[in-house]
PDB file of C-alpha atoms in Angstrom:
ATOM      1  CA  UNK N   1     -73.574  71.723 118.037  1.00 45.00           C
ATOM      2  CA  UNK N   2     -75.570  68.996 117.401  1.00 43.00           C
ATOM      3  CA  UNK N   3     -75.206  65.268 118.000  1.00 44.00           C
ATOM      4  CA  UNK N   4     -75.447  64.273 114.185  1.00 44.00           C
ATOM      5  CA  UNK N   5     -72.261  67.074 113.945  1.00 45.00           C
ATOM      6  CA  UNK N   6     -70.357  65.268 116.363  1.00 44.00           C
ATOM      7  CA  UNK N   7     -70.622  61.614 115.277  1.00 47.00           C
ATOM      8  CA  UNK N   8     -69.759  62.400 111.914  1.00 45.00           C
ATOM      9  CA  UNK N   9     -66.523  64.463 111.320  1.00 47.00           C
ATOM     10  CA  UNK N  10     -66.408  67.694 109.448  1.00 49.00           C
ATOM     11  CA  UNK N  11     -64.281  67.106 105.826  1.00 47.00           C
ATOM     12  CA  UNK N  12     -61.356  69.672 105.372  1.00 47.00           C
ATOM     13  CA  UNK N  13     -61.605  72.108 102.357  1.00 48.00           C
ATOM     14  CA  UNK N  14     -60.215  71.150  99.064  1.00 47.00           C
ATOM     15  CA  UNK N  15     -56.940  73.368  98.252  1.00 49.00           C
ATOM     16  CA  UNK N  16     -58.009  74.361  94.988  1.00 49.00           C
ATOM     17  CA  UNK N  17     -54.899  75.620  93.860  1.00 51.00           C
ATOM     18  CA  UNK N  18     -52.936  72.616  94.748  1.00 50.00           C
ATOM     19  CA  UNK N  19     -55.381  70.270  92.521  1.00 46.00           C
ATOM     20  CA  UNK N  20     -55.147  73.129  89.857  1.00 49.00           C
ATOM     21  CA  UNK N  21     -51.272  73.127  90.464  1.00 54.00           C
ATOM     22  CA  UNK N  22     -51.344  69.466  89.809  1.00 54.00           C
ATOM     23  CA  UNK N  23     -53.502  69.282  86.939  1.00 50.00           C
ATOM     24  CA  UNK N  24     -51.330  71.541  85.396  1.00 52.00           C
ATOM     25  CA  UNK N  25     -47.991  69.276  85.611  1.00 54.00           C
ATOM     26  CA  UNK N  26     -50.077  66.394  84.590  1.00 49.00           C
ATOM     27  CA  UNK N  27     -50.622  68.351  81.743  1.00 49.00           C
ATOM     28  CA  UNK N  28     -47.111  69.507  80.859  1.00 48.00           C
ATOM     29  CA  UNK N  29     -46.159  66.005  81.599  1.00 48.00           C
ATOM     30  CA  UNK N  30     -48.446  64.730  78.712  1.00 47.00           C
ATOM     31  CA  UNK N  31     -47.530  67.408  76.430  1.00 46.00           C
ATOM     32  CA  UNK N  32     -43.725  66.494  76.688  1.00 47.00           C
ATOM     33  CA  UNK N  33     -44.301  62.712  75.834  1.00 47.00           C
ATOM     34  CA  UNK N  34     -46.262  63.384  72.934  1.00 44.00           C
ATOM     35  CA  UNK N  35     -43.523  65.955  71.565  1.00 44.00           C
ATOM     36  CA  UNK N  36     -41.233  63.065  72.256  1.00 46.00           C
ATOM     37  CA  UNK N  37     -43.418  60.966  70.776  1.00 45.00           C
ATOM     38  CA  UNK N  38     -44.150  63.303  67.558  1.00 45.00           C
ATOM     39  CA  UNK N  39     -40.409  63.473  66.784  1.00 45.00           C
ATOM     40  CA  UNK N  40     -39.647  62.636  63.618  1.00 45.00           C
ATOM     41  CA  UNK N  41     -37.140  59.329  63.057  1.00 48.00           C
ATOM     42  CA  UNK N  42     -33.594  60.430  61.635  1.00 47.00           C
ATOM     43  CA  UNK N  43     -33.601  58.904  58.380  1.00 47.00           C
ATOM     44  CA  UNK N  44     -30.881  56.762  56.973  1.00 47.00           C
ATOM     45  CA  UNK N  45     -27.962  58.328  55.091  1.00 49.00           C
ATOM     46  CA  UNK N  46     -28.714  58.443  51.375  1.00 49.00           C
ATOM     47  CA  UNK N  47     -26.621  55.566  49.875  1.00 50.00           C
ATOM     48  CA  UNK N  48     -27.104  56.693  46.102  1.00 51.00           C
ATOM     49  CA  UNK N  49     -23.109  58.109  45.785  1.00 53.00           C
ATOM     50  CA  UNK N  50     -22.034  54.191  47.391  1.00 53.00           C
ATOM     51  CA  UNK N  51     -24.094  52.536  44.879  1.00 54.00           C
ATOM     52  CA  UNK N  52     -22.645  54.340  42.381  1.00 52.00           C
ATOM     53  CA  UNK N  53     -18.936  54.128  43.297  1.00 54.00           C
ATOM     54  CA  UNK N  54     -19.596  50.463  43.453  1.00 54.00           C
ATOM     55  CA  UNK N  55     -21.017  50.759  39.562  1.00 56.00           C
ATOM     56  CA  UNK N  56     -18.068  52.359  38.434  1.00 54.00           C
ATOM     57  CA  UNK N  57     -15.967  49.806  40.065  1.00 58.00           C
ATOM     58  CA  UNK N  58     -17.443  47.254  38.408  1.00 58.00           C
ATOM     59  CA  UNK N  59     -17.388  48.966  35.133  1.00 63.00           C
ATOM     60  CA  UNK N  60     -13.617  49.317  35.949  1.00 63.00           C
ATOM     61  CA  UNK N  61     -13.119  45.629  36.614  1.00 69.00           C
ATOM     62  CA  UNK N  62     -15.284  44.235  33.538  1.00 69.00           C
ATOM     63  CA  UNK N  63     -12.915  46.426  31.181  1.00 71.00           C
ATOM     64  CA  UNK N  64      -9.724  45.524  32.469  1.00 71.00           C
ATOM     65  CA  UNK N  65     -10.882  41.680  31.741  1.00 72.00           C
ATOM     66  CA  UNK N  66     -12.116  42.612  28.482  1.00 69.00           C
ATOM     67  CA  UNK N  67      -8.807  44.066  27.990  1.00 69.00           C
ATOM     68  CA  UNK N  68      -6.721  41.419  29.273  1.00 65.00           C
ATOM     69  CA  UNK N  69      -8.921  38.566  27.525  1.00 66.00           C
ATOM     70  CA  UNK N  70      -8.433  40.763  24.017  1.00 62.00           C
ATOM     71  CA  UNK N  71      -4.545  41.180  25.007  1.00 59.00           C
ATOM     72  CA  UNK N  72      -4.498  37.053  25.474  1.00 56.00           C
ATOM     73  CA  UNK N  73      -6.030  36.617  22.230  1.00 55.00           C
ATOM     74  CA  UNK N  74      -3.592  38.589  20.455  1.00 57.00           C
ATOM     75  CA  UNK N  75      -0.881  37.391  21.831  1.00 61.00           C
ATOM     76  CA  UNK N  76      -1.780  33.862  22.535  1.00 71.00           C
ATOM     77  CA  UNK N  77       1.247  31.843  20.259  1.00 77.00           C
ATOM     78  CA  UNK N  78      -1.423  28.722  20.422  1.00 84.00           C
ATOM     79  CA  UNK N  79      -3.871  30.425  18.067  1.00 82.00           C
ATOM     80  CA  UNK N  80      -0.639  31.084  15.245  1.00 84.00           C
ATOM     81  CA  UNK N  81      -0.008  27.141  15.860  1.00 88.00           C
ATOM     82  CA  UNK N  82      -3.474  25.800  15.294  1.00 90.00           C
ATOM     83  CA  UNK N  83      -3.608  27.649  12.207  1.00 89.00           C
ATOM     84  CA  UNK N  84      -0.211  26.916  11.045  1.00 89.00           C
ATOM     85  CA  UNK N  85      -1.365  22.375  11.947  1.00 91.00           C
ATOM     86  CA  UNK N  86      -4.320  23.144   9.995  1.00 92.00           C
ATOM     87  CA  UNK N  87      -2.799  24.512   7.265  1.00 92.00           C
ATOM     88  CA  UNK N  88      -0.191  21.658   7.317  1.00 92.00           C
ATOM     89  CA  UNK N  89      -2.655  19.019   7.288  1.00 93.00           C
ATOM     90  CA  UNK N  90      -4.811  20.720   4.229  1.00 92.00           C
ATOM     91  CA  UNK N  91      -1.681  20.691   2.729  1.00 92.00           C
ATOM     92  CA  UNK N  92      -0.389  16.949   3.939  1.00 93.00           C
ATOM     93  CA  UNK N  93      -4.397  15.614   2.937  1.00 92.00           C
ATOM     94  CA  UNK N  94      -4.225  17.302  -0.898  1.00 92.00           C
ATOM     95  CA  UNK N  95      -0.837  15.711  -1.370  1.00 92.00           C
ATOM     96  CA  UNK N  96      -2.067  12.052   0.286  1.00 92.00           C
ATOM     97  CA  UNK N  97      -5.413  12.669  -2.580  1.00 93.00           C
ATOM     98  CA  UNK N  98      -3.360  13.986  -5.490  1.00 93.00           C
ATOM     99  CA  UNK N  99      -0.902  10.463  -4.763  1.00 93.00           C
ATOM    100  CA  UNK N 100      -3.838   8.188  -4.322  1.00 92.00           C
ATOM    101  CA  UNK N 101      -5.169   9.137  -7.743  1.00 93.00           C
ATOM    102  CA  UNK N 102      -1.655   8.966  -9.175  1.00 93.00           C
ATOM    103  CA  UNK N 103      -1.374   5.131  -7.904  1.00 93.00           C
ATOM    104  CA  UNK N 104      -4.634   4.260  -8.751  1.00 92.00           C
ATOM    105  CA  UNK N 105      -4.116   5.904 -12.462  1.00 93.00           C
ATOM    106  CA  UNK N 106      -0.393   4.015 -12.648  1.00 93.00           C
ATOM    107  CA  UNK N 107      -2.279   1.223 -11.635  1.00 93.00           C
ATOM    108  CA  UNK N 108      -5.199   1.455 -14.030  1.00 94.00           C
ATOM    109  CA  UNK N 109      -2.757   1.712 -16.965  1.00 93.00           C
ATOM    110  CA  UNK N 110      -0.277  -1.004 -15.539  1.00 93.00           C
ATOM    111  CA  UNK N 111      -2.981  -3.956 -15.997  1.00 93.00           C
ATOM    112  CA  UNK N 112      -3.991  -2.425 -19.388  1.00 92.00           C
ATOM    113  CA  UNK N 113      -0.126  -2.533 -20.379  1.00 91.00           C
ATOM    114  CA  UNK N 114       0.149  -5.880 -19.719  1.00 90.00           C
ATOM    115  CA  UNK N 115      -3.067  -6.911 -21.028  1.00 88.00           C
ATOM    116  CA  UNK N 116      -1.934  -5.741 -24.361  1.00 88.00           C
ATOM    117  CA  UNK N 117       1.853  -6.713 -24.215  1.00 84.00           C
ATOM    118  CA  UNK N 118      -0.033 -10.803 -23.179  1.00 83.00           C
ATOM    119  CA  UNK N 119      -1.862  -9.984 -26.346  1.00 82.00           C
ATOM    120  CA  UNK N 120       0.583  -8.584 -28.274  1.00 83.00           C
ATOM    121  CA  UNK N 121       2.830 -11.728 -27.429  1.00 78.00           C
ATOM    122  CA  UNK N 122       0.432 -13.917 -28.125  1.00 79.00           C
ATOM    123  CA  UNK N 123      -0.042 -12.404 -31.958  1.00 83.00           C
ATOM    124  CA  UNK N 124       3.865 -12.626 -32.044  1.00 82.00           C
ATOM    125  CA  UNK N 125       3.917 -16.378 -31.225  1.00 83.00           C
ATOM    126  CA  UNK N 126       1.056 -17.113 -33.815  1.00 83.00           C
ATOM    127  CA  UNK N 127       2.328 -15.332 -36.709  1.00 86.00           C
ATOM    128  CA  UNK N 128       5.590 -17.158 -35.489  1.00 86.00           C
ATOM    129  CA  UNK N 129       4.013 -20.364 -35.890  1.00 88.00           C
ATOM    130  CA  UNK N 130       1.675 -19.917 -38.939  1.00 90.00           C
ATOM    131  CA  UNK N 131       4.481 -21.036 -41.231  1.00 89.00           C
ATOM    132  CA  UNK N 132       5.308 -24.156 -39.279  1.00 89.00           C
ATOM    133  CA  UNK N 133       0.650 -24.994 -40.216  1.00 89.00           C
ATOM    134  CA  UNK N 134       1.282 -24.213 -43.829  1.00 90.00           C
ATOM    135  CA  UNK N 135       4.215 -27.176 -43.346  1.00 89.00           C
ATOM    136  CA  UNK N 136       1.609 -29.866 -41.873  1.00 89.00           C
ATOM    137  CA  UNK N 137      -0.813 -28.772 -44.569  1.00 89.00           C
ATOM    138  CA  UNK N 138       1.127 -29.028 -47.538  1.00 87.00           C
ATOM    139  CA  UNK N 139       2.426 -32.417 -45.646  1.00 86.00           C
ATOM    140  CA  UNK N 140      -0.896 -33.684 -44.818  1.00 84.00           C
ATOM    141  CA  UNK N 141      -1.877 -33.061 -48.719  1.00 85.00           C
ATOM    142  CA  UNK N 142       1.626 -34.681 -50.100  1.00 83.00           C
ATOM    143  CA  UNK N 143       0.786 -37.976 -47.862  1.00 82.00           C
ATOM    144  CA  UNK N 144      -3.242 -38.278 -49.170  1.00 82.00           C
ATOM    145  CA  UNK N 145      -1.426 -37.566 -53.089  1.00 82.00           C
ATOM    146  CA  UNK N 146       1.483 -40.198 -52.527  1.00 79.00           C
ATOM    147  CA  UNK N 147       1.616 -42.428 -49.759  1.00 77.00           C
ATOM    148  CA  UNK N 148       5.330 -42.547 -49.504  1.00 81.00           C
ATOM    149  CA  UNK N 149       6.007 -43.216 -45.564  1.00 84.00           C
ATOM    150  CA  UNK N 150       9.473 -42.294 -46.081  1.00 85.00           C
ATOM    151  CA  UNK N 151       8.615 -38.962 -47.796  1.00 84.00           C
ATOM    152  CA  UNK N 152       6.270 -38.510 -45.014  1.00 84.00           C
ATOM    153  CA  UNK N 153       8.366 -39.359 -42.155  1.00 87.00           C
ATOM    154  CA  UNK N 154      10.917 -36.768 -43.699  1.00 87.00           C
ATOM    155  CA  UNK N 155       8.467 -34.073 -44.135  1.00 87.00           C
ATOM    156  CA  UNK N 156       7.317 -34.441 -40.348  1.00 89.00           C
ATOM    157  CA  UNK N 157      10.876 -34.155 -39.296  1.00 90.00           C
ATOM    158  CA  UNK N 158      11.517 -31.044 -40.937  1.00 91.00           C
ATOM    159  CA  UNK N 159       8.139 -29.896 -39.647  1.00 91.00           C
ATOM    160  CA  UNK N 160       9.041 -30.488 -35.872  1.00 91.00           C
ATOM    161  CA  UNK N 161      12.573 -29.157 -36.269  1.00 92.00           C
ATOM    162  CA  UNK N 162      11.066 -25.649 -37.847  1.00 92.00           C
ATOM    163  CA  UNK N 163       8.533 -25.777 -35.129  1.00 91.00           C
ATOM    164  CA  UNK N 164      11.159 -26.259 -32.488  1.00 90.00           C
ATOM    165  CA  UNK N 165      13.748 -23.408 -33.994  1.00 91.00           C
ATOM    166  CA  UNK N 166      10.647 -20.908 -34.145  1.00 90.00           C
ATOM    167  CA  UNK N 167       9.771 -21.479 -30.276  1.00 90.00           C
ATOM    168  CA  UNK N 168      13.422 -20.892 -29.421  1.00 91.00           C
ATOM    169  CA  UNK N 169      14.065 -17.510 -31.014  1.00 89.00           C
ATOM    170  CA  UNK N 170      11.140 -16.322 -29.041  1.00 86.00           C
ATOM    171  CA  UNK N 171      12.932 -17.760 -25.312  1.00 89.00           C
ATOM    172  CA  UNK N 172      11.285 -21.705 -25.588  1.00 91.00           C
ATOM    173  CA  UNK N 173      13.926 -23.941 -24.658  1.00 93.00           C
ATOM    174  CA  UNK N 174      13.529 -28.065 -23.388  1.00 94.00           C
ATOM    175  CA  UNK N 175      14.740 -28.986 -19.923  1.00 95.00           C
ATOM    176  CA  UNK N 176      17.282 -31.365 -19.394  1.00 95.00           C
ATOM    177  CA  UNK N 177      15.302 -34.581 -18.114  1.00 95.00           C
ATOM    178  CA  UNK N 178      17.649 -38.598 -18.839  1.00 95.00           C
ATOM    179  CA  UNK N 179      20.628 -38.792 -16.965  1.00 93.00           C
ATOM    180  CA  UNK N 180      20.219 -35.362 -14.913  1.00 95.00           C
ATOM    181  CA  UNK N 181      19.887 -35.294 -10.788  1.00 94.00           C
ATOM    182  CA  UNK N 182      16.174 -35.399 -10.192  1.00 96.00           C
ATOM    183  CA  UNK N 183      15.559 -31.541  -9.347  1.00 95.00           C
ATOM    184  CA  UNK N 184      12.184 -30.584  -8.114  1.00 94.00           C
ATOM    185  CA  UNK N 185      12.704 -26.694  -9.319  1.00 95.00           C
ATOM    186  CA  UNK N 186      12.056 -28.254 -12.942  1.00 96.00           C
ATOM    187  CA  UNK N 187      11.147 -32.122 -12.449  1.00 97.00           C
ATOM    188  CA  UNK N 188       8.060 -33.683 -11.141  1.00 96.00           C
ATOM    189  CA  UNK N 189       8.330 -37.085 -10.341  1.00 96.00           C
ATOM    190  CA  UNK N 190       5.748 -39.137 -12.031  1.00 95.00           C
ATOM    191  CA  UNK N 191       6.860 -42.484 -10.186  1.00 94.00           C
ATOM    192  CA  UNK N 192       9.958 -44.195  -9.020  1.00 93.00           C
ATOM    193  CA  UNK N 193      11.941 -47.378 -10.074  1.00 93.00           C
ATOM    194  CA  UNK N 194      15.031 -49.805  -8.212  1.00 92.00           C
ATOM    195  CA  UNK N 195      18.497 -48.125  -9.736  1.00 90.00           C
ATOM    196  CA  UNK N 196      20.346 -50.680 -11.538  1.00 88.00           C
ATOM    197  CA  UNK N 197      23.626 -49.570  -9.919  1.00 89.00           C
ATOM    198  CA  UNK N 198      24.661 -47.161  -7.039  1.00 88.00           C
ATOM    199  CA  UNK N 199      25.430 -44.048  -9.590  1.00 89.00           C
ATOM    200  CA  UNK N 200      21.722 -43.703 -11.056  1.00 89.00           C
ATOM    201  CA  UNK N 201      20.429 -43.506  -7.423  1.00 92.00           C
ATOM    202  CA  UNK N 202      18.408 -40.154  -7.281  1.00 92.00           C
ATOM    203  CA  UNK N 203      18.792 -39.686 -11.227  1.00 94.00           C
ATOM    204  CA  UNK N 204      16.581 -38.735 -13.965  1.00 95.00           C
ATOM    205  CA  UNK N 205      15.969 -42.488 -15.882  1.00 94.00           C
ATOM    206  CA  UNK N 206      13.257 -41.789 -18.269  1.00 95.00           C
ATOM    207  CA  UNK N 207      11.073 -38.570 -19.461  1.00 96.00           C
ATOM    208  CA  UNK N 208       6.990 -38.892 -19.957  1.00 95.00           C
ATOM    209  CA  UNK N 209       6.903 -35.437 -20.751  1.00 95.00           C
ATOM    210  CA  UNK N 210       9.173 -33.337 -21.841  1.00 94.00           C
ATOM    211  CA  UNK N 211       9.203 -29.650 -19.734  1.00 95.00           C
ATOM    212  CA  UNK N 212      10.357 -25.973 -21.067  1.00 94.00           C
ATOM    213  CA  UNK N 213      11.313 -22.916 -20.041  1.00 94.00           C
ATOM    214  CA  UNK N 214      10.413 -19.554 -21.111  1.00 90.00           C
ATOM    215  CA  UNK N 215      12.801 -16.709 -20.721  1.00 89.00           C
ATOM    216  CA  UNK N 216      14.391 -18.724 -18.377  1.00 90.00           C
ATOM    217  CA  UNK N 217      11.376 -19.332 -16.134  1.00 93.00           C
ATOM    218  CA  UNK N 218       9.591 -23.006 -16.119  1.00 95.00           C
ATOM    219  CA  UNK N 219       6.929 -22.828 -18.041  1.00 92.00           C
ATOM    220  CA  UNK N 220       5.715 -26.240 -18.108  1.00 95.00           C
ATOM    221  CA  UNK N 221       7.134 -29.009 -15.234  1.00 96.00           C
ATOM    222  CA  UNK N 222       8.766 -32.336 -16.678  1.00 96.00           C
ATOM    223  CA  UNK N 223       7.431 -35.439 -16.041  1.00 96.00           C
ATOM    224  CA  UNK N 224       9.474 -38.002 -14.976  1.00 96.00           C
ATOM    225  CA  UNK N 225      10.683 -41.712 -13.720  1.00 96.00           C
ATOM    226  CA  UNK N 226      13.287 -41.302 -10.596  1.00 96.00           C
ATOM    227  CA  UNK N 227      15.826 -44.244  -9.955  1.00 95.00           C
ATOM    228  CA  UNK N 228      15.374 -44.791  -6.105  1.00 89.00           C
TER     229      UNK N 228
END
């Protein structure tokens, strides 16, 4: 043996089967992960028969509303109110027209009645007092002719008095004026004068106008002089 051989030592054989022996479990090992690896992933449980249940639920619930909501609107006792206050006021608003155009008609032909009965009136006072004109005329013509004052003071009297019977068949009467209480219902008081005595206090002493009534409703005032 050599020196170089001593100072260096002498490497031990490689077991060749053990490295082989190893290889080979490396190799299983590998193999097993990537069969682990290459297994396929459990897939979710199809959900298509949940979906559907929940669907037909659904379907359930929408036509049990629909079927309540139509059983609500049949029997709802509101809706047969409504219609029953509608019909009402129709009914209540064609009644409050038809009477509005009845008044305003009865009203129309109101005015127009008394229009004519004022004018009718009116023609029965004229032709009333057309005779009593034909007296001053044929008076008027007698005085010019004759100029008798006493003639003509007679004819004027008869005039007046025909005038004054005419007026009171159609409701013309005078009202009482000398020697009455001063009343202010048919008096007006024109001025006042010292009473002589205690008993014409507050009377009627003298007339400036005379005042009538028509139908028993003043239809002129009287004027006159109170005794204060």
């Amino acid at each position: 043996m050599t020196n170089n051989e001593k100072d260096f030592p002498r490497e031990k054989p490689l077991d060749t089967d053990k490295v082989t022996d190893e290889k080979s479990q490396k190799t299983n090992h590998s193999s097993d992960n990537s069969s682990e690896n290459n297994t396929p992933e459990e897939k979710p449980e199809d959900n298509g028969d949940t979906t559907k249940e929940n669907q037909g639920s659904f379907t359930d619930n929408k036509e049990q509303q629909d079927e309540l909501q139509n059983d609500q609107q049949e029997t709802d006792p509101r809706d047969s109110m409504i219609k029953q206050l509608e019909e009402k006021n129709k009914e209540l608003n064609d009644k409050y027209l038809r009477l509005f155009s009845d008044f305003d008609n009865f009203r129309k032909r109101n005015i127009k009645e008394r229009l004519e009965l004022i004018k009718t009136a009116s023609a029965e006072i004229t032709e009333a007092v057309l005779p009593v004109l034909d007296d001053l005329e044929r008076a008027y013509k007698s005085a010019t002719e004759n100029p008798d004052i006493e003639a003509l003071t007679e004819g004027l009297n008869l005039i007046q008095t025909k005038l004054k019977t005419t007026l009171k068949h159609k409701g013309l009467e005078e009202i009482p004026t000398v020697g009455e209480d001063f009343n202010t219902d048919f008096h007006e008081a024109i001025t006042n004068m010292p009473a002589s005595n205690e008993k014409e206090k507050g009377k009627v002493i003298d007339e400036v106008q005379k005042g009538y009534l028509l139908n028993g409703k003043v239809l002129r005032f009287a004027k006159v002089v109170v005794a204060n």
